XYZ file of C-alpha atoms in Angstrom:
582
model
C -26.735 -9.931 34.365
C -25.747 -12.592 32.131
C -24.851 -12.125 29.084
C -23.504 -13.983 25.497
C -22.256 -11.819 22.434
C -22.526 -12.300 18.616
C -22.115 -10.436 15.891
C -24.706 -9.805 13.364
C -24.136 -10.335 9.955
C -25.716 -6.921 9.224
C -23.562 -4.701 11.849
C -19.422 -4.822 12.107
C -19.876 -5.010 15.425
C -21.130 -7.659 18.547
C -24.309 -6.984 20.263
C -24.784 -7.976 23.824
C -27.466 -10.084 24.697
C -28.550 -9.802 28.651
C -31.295 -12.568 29.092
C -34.269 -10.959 30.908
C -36.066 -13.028 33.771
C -38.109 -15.786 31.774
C -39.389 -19.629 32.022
C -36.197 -21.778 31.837
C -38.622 -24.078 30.027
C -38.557 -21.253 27.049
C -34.850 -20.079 27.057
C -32.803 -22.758 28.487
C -30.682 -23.560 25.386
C -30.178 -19.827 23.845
C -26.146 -19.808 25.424
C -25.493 -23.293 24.249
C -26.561 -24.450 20.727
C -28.120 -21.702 18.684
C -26.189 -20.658 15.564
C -28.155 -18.988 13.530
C -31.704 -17.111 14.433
C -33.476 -13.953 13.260
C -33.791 -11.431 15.810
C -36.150 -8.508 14.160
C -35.143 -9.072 10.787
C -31.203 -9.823 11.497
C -29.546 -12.499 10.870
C -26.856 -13.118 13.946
C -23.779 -15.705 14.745
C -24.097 -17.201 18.387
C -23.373 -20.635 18.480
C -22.445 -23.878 16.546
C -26.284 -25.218 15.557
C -29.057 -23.018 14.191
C -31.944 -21.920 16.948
C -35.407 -23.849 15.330
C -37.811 -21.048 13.186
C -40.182 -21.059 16.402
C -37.977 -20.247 19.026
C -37.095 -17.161 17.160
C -40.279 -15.968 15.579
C -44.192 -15.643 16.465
C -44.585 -14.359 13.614
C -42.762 -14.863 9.778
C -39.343 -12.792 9.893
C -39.741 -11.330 13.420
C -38.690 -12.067 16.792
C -41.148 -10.584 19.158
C -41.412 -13.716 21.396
C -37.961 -13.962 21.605
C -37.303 -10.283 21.818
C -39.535 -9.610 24.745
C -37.111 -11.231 26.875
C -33.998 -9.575 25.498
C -32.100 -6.655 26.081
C -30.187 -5.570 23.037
C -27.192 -3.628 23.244
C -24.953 -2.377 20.511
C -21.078 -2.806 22.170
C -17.485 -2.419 19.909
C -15.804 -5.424 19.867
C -13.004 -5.390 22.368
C -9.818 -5.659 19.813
C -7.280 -4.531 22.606
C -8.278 -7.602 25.013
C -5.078 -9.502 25.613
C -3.249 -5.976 25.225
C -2.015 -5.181 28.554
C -0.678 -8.151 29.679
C 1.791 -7.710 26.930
C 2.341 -4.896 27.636
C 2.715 -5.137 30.965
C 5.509 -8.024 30.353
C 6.977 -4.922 27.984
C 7.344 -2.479 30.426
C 9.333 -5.250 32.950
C 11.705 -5.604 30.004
C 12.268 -1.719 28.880
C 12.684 -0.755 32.331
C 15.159 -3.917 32.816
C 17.211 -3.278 29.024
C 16.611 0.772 29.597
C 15.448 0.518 26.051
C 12.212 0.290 23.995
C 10.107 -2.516 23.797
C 7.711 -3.186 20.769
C 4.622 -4.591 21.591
C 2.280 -6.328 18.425
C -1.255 -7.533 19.352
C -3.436 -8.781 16.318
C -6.777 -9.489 16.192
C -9.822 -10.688 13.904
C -10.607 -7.199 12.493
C -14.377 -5.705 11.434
C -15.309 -5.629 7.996
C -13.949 -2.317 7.604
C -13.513 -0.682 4.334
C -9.969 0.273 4.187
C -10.429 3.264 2.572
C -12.763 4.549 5.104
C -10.680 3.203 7.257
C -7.596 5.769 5.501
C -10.155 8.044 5.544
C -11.063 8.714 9.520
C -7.176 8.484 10.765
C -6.487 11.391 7.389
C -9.488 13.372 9.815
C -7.650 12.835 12.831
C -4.585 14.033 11.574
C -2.246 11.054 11.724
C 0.830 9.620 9.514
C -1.004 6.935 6.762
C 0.120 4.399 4.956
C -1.791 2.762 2.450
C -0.573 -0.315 0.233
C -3.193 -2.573 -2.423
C -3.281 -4.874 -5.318
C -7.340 -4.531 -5.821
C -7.432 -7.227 -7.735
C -5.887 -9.891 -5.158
C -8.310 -8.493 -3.029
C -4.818 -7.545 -0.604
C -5.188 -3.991 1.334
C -3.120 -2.563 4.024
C -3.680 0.498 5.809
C -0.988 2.300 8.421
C -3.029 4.429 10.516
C -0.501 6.876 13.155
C 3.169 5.946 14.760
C 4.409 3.248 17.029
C 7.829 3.401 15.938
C 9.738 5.563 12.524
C 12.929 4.638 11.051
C 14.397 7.390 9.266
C 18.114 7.923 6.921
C 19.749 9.361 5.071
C 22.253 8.859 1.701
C 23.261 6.206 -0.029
C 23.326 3.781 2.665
C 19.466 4.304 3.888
C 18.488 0.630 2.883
C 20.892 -0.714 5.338
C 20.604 1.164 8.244
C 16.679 1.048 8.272
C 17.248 -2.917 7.767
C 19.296 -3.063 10.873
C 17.492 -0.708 12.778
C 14.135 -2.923 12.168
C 15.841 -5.972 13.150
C 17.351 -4.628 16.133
C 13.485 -3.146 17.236
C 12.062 -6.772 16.343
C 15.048 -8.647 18.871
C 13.171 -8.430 21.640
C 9.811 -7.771 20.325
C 6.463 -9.245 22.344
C 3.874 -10.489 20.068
C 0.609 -11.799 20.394
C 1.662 -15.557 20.485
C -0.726 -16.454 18.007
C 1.968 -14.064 15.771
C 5.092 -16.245 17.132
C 7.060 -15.731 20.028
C 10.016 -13.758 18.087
C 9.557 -10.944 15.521
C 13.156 -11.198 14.552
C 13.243 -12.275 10.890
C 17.016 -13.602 11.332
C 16.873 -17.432 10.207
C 12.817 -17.161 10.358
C 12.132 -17.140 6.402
C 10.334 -20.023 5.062
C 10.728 -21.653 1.475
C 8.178 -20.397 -0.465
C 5.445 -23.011 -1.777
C 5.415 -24.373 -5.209
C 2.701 -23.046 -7.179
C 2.972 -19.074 -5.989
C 0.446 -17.415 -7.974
C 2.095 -15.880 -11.135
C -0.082 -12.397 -10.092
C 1.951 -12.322 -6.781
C -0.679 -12.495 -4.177
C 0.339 -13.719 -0.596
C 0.824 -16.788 -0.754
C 3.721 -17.820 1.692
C 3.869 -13.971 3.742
C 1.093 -13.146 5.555
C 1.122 -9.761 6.429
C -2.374 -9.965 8.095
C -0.306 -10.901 11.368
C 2.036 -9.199 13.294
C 3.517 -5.786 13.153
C 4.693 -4.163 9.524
C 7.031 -1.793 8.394
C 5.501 0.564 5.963
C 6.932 3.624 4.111
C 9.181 4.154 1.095
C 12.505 5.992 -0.297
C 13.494 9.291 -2.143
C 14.556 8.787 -5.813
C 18.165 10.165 -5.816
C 19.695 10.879 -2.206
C 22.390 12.785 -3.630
C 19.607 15.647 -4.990
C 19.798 18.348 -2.256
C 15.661 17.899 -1.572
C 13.143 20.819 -1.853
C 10.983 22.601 0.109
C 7.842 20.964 -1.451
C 9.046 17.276 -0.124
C 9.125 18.139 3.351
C 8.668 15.651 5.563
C 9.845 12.804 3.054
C 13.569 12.132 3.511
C 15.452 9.508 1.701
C 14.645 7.030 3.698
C 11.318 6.396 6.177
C 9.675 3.303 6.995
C 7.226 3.299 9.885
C 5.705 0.663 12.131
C 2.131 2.261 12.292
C 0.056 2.172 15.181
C -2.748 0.866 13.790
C -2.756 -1.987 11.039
C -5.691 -3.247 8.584
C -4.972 -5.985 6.809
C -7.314 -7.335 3.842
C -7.355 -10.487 2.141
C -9.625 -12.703 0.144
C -9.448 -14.856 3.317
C -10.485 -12.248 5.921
C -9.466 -9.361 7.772
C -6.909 -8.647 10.888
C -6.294 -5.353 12.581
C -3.009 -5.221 14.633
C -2.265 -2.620 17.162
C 1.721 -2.066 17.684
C 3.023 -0.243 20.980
C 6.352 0.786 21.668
C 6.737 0.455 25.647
C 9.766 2.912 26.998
C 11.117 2.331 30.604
C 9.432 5.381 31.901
C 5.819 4.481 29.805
C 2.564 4.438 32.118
C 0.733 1.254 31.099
C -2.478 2.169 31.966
C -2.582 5.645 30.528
C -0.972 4.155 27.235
C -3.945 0.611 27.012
C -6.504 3.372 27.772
C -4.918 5.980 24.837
C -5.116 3.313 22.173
C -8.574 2.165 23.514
C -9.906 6.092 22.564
C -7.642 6.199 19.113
C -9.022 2.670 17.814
C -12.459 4.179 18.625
C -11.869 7.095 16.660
C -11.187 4.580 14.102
C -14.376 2.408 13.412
C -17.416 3.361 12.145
C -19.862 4.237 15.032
C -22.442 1.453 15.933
C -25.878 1.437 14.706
C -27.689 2.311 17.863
C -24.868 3.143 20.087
C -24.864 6.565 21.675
C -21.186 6.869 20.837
C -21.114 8.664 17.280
C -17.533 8.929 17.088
C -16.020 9.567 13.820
C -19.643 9.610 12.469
C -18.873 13.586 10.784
C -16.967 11.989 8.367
C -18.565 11.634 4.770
C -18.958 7.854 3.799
C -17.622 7.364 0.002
C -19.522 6.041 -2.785
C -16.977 2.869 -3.559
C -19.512 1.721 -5.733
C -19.809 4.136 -8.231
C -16.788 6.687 -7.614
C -16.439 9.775 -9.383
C -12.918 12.339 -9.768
C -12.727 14.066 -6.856
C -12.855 17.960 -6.987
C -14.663 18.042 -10.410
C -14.694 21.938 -10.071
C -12.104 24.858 -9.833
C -9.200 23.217 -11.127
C -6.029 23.935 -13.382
C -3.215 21.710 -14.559
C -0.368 23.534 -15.456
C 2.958 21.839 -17.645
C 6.344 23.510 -16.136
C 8.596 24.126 -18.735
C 7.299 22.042 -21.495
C 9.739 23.131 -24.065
C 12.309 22.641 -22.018
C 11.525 19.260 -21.262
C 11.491 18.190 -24.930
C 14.551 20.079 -25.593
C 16.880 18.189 -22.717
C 15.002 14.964 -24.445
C 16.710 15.863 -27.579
C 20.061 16.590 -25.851
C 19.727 13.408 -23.986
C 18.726 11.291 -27.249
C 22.145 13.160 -28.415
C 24.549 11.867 -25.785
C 23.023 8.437 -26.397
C 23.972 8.649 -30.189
C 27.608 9.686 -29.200
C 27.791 6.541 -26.732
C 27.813 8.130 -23.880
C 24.662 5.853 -22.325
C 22.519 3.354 -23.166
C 19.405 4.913 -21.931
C 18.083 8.001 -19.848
C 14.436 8.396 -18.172
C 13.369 12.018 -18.045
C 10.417 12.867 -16.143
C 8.420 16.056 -16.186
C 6.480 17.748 -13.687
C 2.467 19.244 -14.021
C 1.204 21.491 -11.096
C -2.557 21.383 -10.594
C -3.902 24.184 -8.575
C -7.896 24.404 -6.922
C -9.968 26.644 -4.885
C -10.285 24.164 -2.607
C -8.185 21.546 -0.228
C -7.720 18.622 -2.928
C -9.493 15.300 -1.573
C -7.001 12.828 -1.356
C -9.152 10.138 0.045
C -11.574 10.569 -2.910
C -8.330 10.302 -5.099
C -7.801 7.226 -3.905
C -11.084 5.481 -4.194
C -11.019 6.640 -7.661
C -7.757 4.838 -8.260
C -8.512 1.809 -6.347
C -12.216 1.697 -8.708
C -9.661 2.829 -12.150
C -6.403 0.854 -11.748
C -7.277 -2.307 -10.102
C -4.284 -4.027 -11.225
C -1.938 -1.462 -10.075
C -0.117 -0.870 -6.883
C -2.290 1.894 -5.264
C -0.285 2.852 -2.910
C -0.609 6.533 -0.382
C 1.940 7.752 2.231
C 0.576 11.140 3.410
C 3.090 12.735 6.529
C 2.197 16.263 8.281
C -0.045 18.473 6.073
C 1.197 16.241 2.557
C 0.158 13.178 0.562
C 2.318 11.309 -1.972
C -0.358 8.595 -3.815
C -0.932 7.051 -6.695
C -1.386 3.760 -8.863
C 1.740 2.227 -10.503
C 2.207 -1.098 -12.584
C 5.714 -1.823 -11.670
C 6.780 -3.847 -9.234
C 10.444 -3.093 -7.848
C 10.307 -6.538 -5.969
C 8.921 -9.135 -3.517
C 10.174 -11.523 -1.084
C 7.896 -14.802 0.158
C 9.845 -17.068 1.679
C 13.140 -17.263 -0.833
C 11.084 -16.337 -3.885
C 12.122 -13.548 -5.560
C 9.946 -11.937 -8.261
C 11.054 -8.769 -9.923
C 9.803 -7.280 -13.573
C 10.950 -5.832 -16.281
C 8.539 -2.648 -17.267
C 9.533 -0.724 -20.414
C 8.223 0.056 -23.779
C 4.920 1.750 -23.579
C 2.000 2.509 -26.319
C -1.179 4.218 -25.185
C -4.799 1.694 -25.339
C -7.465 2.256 -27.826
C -11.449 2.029 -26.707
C -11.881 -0.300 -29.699
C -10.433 -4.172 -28.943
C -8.686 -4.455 -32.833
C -7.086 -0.965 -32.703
C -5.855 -1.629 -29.163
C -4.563 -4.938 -30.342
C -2.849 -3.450 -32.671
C -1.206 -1.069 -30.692
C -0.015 -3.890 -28.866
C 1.382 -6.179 -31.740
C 2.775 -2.811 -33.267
C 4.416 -2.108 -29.384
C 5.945 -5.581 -29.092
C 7.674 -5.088 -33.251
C 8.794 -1.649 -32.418
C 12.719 -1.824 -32.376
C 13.184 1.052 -30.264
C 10.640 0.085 -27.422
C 11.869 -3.831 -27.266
C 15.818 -2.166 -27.126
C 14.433 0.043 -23.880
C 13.237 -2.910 -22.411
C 16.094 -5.405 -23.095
C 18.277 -2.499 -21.103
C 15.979 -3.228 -18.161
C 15.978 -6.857 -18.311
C 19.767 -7.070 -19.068
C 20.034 -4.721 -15.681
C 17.643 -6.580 -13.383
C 19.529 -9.767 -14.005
C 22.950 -8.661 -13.516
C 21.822 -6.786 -10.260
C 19.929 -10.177 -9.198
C 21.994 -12.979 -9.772
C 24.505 -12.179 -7.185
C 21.795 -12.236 -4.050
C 19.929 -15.154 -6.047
C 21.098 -18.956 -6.140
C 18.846 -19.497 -8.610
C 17.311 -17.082 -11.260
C 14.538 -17.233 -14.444
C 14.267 -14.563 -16.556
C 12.451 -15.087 -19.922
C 14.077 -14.503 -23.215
C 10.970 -12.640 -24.649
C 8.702 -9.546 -23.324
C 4.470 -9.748 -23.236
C 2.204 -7.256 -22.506
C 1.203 -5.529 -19.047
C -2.077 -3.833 -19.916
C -3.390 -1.186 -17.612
C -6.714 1.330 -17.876
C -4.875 3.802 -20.295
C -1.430 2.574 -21.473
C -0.171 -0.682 -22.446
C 3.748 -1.973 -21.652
C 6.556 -4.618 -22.502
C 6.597 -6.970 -19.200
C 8.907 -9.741 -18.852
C 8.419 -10.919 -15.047
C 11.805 -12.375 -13.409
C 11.656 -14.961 -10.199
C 14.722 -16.389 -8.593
C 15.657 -17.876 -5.184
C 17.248 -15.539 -2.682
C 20.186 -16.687 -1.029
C 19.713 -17.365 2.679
C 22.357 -14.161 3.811
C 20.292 -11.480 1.934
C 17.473 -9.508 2.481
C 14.408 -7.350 0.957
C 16.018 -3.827 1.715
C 19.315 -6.003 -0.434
C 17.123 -6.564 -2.952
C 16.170 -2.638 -2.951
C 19.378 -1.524 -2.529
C 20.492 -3.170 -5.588
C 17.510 -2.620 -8.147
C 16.845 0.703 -7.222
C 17.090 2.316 -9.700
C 16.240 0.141 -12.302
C 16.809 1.757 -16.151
C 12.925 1.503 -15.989
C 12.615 5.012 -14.295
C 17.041 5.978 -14.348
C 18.835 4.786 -17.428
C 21.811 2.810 -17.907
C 24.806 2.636 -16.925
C 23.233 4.024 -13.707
C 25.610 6.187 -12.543
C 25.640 8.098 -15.712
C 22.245 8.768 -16.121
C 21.729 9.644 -12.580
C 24.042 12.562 -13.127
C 22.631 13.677 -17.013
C 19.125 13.433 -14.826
C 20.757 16.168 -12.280
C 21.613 18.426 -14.885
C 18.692 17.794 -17.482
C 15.629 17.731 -15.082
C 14.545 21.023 -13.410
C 12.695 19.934 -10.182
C 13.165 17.186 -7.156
C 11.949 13.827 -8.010
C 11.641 13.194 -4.535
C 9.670 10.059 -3.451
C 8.760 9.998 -7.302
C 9.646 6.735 -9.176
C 11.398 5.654 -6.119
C 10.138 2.610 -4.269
C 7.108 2.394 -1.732
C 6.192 -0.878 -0.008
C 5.838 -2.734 3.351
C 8.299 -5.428 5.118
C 6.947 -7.743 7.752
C 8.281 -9.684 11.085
C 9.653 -12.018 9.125
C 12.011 -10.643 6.392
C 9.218 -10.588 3.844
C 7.688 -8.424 2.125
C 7.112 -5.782 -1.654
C 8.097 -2.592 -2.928
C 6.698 -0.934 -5.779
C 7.715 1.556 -8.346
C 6.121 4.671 -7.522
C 5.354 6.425 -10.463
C 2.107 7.302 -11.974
C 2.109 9.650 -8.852
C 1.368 12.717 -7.580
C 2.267 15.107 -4.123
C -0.584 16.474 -2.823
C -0.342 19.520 -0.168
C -3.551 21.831 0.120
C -4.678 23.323 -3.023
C -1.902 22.457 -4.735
C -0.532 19.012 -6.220
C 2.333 18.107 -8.200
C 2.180 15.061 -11.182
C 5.063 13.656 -12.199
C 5.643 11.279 -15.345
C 8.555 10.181 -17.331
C 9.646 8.359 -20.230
C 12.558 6.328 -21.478
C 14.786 8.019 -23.540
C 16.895 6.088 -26.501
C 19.028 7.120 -29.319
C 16.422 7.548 -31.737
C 13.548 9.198 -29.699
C 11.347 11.854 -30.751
C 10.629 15.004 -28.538
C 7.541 15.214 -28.830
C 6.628 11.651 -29.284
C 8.033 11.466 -25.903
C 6.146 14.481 -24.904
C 3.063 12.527 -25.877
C 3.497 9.552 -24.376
C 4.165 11.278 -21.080
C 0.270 13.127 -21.539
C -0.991 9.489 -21.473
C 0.996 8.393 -18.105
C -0.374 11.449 -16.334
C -4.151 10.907 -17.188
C -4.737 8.311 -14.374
C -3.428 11.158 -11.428
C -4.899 14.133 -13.514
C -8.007 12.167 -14.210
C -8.158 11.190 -10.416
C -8.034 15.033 -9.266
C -10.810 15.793 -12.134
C -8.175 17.902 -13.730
C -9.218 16.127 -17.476
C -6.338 15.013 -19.234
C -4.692 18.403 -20.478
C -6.110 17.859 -23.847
């Protein structure tokens, strides 16, 4: 029967339209020029010209006329189509190389909220990713595995970058994403007049496949028990990719094709996963996914509110190796030493990490709120420092140190501020930073602009020095460079880095793991940002821990410090509903 599909502004997905037997004189136009008509009270896209009022309508706001020769039926739009002849071409090549074959097909996606989206591939068990800037209006979600890059020691950044450029050699993409995923000799100047809030302005990250995942703080800390599953290195192509932008949505499916790989078995697997996916269909039989609990983005509340306990490990302790630290610093032994501290929350009850995350998102919408959760764990939270970001050959980079807590009222808060940016200790912590950012930069960078005084970064409950850095990259480098040589910055180690890596071995009693080190995304072409992840928080069953830290200088107090580490943890403890441990 024929048919013509559309999709309704009220449903994320097309409806089929069969027409039914009729007069031609009635219905010979409905395939050709209607664009806009109201079929039972919604409002649908078919065409390029709007239907007239009376074709659509006997009667105000209904279609009966229209309808009576209709059959409506709800269908999911067909986001693999396209999908198996590439991979079809894939499976010539692996079986002719004898070697894997990615395979990248992207397509306009539904209007999917991406936490919901998060939320049904956390129910079907898979590896997540989750990367957003709220405020640009920028989400990406990692939903399961095509391909993992995994390493270990010092020398992770490298051998993930190679890997991921050998995987993208031969890569077939969708040829709307370019014929070549390899990001040798691919990177494009960026554009003058890059927003200053770093939104995508060159990169475009809605196309093509992504590498997603982050890095362990110290890869010379023999790791714990409770970071399982997080080594010093992992960066994964996901399966399944939403991408969100103020300029619309793509989903991308990646599949890696192996010489042995059935093609039909593997278009029909991802056919069932990517239904598992997206919200069932008003109407349509299939209910899939439809037992998981929608979220209330618009009004969000702390998840868990009931059952819980925050507990501080070793808080004397922690003040005490402050003090020692703040010692060696006196005796010139360092410039500066970040200490972090660790708070284990405990429930009756799994701990909702997809709730945690709405809250964040609705909290901290000028953070990085960011979520890697792998087997039965899930490392999230909201930070507001960038590590770095690549568009084109722009470079942008910050300097985050110096920290007072906010104030409800605007003058007291403002004060806080002025009294932050006049404070002699704070503005030394921060020139460290700077100082280190710049030295580490202006060997990859041909050009470089870092200002000679700090503002202020104000987030939800604390308020820091910020002095933002751009440069120009030089040609030979790349992101995971970049990473390589800013992580760590004396922002969340100390300085002179080596140094203060080793007092942080001695003074600190648990493993940082993926705390404070960075989290972000890279994409086809070389591109990409990694944030600082701190403000953060390991969650595995009942139990999570929170981590927070704070820059340690000659003259610091302990329990000043101590203090100012009870206002970094608010936004994970608040998140859980474990109050703010006062």
């Amino acid at each position: 029967m024929p048919g013509i599909y559309f999709y309704t502004l009220l449903q994320e997905y097309p409806v089929e339209i069969a027409i039914l037997p009729a007069p031609r004189s009635t219905l010979p136009k409905l395939t050709l020029i209607p664009h806009k008509f109201m079929l039972c009270g919604e409002l649908a896209v078919v065409g390029s010209q709007r239907l007239q009022p009376a074709w659509a309508c006997g009667a105000e706001g209904c279609a009966k006329p229209l309808a009576s020769r209709l059959s409506i039926t709800h269908a999911r739009p067909d986001l693999t189509a396209g999908l198996s002849n590439l991979l079809a071409r894939a499976a010539g090549l692996a079986r002719a190389e004898q070697r894997p074959i990615l395979v990248s097909r992207t397509t306009a996606a539904p209007q999917v909220d991406p936490v919901a989206f998060f939320q049904r591939g956390s129910a079907a068990g898979a590896q997540l990713h989750f990367w957003a800037v709220p405020q640009r209006g920028c989400f990406l979600v990692g939903v399961g595995e095509a391909w993992s890059f995994t390493a270990e020691g010092p020398e992770r950044f490298s051998t993930i970058d190679t890997q991921w450029r050998q995987l993208l050699q031969d890569a077939i993409l969708d040829p709307a994403d370019g014929a070549s995923g390899s990001p040798s000799g691919n990177r494009q100047p960026a554009t003058a007049g890059a927003s200053d809030n770093g939104a995508w302005t060159v990169t475009d990250p809605t196309r093509g496949p992504l590498l997603m995942g982050g890095f362990s703080f110290d890869p010379l800390r023999p790791a714990t028990e409770r970071w399982t599953g997080f080594p010093d290195g992992a960066m994964t192509v996901p399966r399944f990719q939403l991408a969100l932008t103020p300029g619309g949505g793509r989903l991308t499916v990646n599949v890696v094709v192996t010489p042995d790989a059935d093609i039909d078995k593997e278009l029909e697997k991802v056919q069932q996963e990517l239904a598992s996916l997206l919200p069932p269909v008003a109407g349509d039989g299939n209910q899939a996914g439809s037992a998981v609990p929608a979220l209330d983005r618009k009004n969000p509340s702390p998840a868990n509110p009931e059952g819980l306990t925050a507990t501080d490990i070793d808080a004397a302790g922690w003040q005490e190796a402050v003090a020692e630290a703040a010692r060696w610093i006196r005796q010139g032994r360092l410039e500066k030493v970040v200490l972090a501290r660790e708070v284990i929350v405990k429930a009756d009850h799994p701990l909702d990490g997809v709730a945690a995350l709405a809250f964040l998102i609705d909290r901290y919408p000028t953070c990085y709120v960011f979520a890697v959760a792998r087997g039965d764990r899930c490392f999230l939270g909201a930070s507001p420092e960038q590590l770095v970001q690549l568009q084109g050959t722009q470079v942008r980079a910050m300097g985050l140190a110096g920290t007072a807590r906010r104030d409800p009222g605007e003058d007291r808060d403002r004060e806080l501020g002025q009294a932050l940016l006049n404070n002699p200790k704070e503005r030394e912590e921060h020139a460290v930073v700077v100082r280190f950012i710049k030295a580490m930069l202006e060997p990859l960078c041909t050009e470089l602009d870092v200002p000679g005084t700090p503002t202020l970064l104000r987030v939800r409950n604390v308020q820091h020095l910020y002095t933002p850095i751009t440069g120009k990259i030089a040609r030979s480098n790349t992101i995971f460079d970049l990473v390589a040589r800013l992580h760590p910055t004396p922002a969340v180690g100390g300085a002179p880095r080596d140094e203060a890596l080793a007092l942080i071995r001695r003074l600190e009693s648990f493993d940082r793991g993926w705390y404070a080190a960075p989290v972000g995304w890279v994409d086809k072409e070389g591109n990409g940002e990694f944030a600082v992840a701190i403000r953060s928080a390991l969650l595995r069953g009942r139990e999570a821990s929170l981590f927070a830290g704070c820059g340690i200088m000659g003259d610091s107090d302990p329990e000043a410090e101590f203090q100012e580490s009870r206002y970094k943890l608010r936004p994970m403890l608040r998140a859980l509903a474990a109050g703010d441990g006062e």
